Coordinates of C-alpha atoms in Angstrom, one line a residue:
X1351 CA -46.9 -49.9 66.6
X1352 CA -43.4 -49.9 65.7
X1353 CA -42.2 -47.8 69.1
X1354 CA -43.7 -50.6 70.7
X1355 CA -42.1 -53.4 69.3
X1356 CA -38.9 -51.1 69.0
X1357 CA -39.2 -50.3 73.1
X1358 CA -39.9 -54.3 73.4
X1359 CA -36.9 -55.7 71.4
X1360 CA -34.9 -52.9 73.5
X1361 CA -36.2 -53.7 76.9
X1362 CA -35.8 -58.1 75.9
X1363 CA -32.1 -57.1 74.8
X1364 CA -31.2 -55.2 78.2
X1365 CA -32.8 -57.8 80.1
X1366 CA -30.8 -60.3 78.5
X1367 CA -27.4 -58.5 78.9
X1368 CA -28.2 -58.1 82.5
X1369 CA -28.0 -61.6 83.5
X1370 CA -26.1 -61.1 86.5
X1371 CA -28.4 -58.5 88.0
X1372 CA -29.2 -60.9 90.8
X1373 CA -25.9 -61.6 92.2
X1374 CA -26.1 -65.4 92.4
X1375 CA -22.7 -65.6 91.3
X1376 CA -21.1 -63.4 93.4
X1377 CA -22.3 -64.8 96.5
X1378 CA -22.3 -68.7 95.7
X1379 CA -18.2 -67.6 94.9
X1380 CA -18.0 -65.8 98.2
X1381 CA -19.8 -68.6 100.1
X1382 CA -17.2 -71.2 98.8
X1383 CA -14.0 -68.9 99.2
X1384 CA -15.7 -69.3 103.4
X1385 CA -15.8 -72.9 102.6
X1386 CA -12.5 -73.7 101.5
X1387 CA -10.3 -72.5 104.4
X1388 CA -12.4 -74.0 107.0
X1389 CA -11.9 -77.4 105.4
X1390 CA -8.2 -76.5 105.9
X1391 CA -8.3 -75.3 109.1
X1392 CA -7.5 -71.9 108.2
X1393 CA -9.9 -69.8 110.7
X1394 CA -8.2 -66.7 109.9
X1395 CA -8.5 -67.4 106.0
X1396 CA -12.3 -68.1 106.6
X1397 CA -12.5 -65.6 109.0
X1398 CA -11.9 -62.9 106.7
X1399 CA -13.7 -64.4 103.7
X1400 CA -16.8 -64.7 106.1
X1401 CA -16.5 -60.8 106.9
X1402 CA -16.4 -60.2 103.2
X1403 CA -19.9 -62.5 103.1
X1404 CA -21.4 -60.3 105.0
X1405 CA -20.4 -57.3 103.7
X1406 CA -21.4 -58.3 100.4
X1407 CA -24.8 -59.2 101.9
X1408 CA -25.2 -55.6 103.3
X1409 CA -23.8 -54.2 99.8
X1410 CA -26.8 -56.2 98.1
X1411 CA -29.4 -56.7 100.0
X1412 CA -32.0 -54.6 97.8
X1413 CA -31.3 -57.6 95.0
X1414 CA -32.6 -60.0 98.0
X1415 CA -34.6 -58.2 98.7
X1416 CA -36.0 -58.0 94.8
X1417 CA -35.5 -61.9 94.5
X1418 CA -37.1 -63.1 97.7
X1419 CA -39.3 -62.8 100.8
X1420 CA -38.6 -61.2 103.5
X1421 CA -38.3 -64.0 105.7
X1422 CA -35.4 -65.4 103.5
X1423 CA -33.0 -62.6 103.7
X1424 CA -33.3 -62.1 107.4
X1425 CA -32.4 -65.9 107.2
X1426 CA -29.6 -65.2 105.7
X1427 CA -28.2 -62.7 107.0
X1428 CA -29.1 -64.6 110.7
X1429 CA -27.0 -67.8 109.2
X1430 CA -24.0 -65.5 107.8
X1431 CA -23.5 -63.6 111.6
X1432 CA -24.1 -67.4 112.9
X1433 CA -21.2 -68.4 110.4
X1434 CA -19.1 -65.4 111.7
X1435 CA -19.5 -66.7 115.5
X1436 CA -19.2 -70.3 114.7
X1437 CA -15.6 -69.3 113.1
X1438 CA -14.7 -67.1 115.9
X1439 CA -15.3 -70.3 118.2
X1440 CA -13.7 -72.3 115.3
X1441 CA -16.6 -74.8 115.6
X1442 CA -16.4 -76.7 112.8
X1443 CA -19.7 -78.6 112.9
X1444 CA -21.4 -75.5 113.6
X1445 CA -19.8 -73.6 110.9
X1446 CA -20.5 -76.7 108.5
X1447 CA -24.1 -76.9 110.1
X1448 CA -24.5 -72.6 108.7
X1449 CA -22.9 -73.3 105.4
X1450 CA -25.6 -75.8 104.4
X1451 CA -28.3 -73.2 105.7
X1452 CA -26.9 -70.3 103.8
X1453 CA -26.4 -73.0 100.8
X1454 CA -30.3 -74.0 101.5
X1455 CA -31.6 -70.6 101.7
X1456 CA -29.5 -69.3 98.1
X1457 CA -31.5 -72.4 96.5
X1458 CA -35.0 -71.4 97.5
X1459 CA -34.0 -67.6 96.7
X1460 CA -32.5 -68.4 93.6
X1461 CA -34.7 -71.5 91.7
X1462 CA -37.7 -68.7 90.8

């Protein structure tokens, strides 16, 4: 009875310490460093911060893959290579149109 509560109490307090074992952080930061520069103009700045999106994408995809549905990470990564051509092109609306999908799909993986 007490290995029990003992493996319990040890499991709640590793659970707890591990608060960013999802990543949301990482990627909502990475999504606004793409942001910023394309509000500036700076394709090359947003350019190389959208590369780093995607490579953080491929890094973690089994934590999307943990947090949500299939269809939702193939979204995303869809929108992010969308974002990377829309930059290329420096098509603003179309890179602003991507954002708010990317933006739209971190909220449905995100608000279990």
């Amino acid at each position: 009875m007490i290995q029990k509560l003992l493996l319990v109490l040890i499991m709640i307090s590793t659970l707890t310490g591990c608060s960013n074992l999802t990543g949301e952080k990482e990627f909502r930061e990475s999504l606004s460093k793409v942001e910023e520069p394309l509000h500036a103009g700076n394709w090359d700045e947003g350019k190389k911060h959208a590369n780093e999106l995607l490579d953080m994408y491929k890094t973690n995809k089994w934590r999307l893959q943990m947090i949500g549905a299939e269809d939702e990470y193939e979204q995303l990564h869809e929108s992010i290579n969308r974002l990377r051509t829309a930059i290329d092109e420096k098509n603003l609306l179309q890179a602003k149109l991507e954002m708010a999908t990317i933006y739209g799909i971190f909220e449905e993986m995100y608000s279990i």
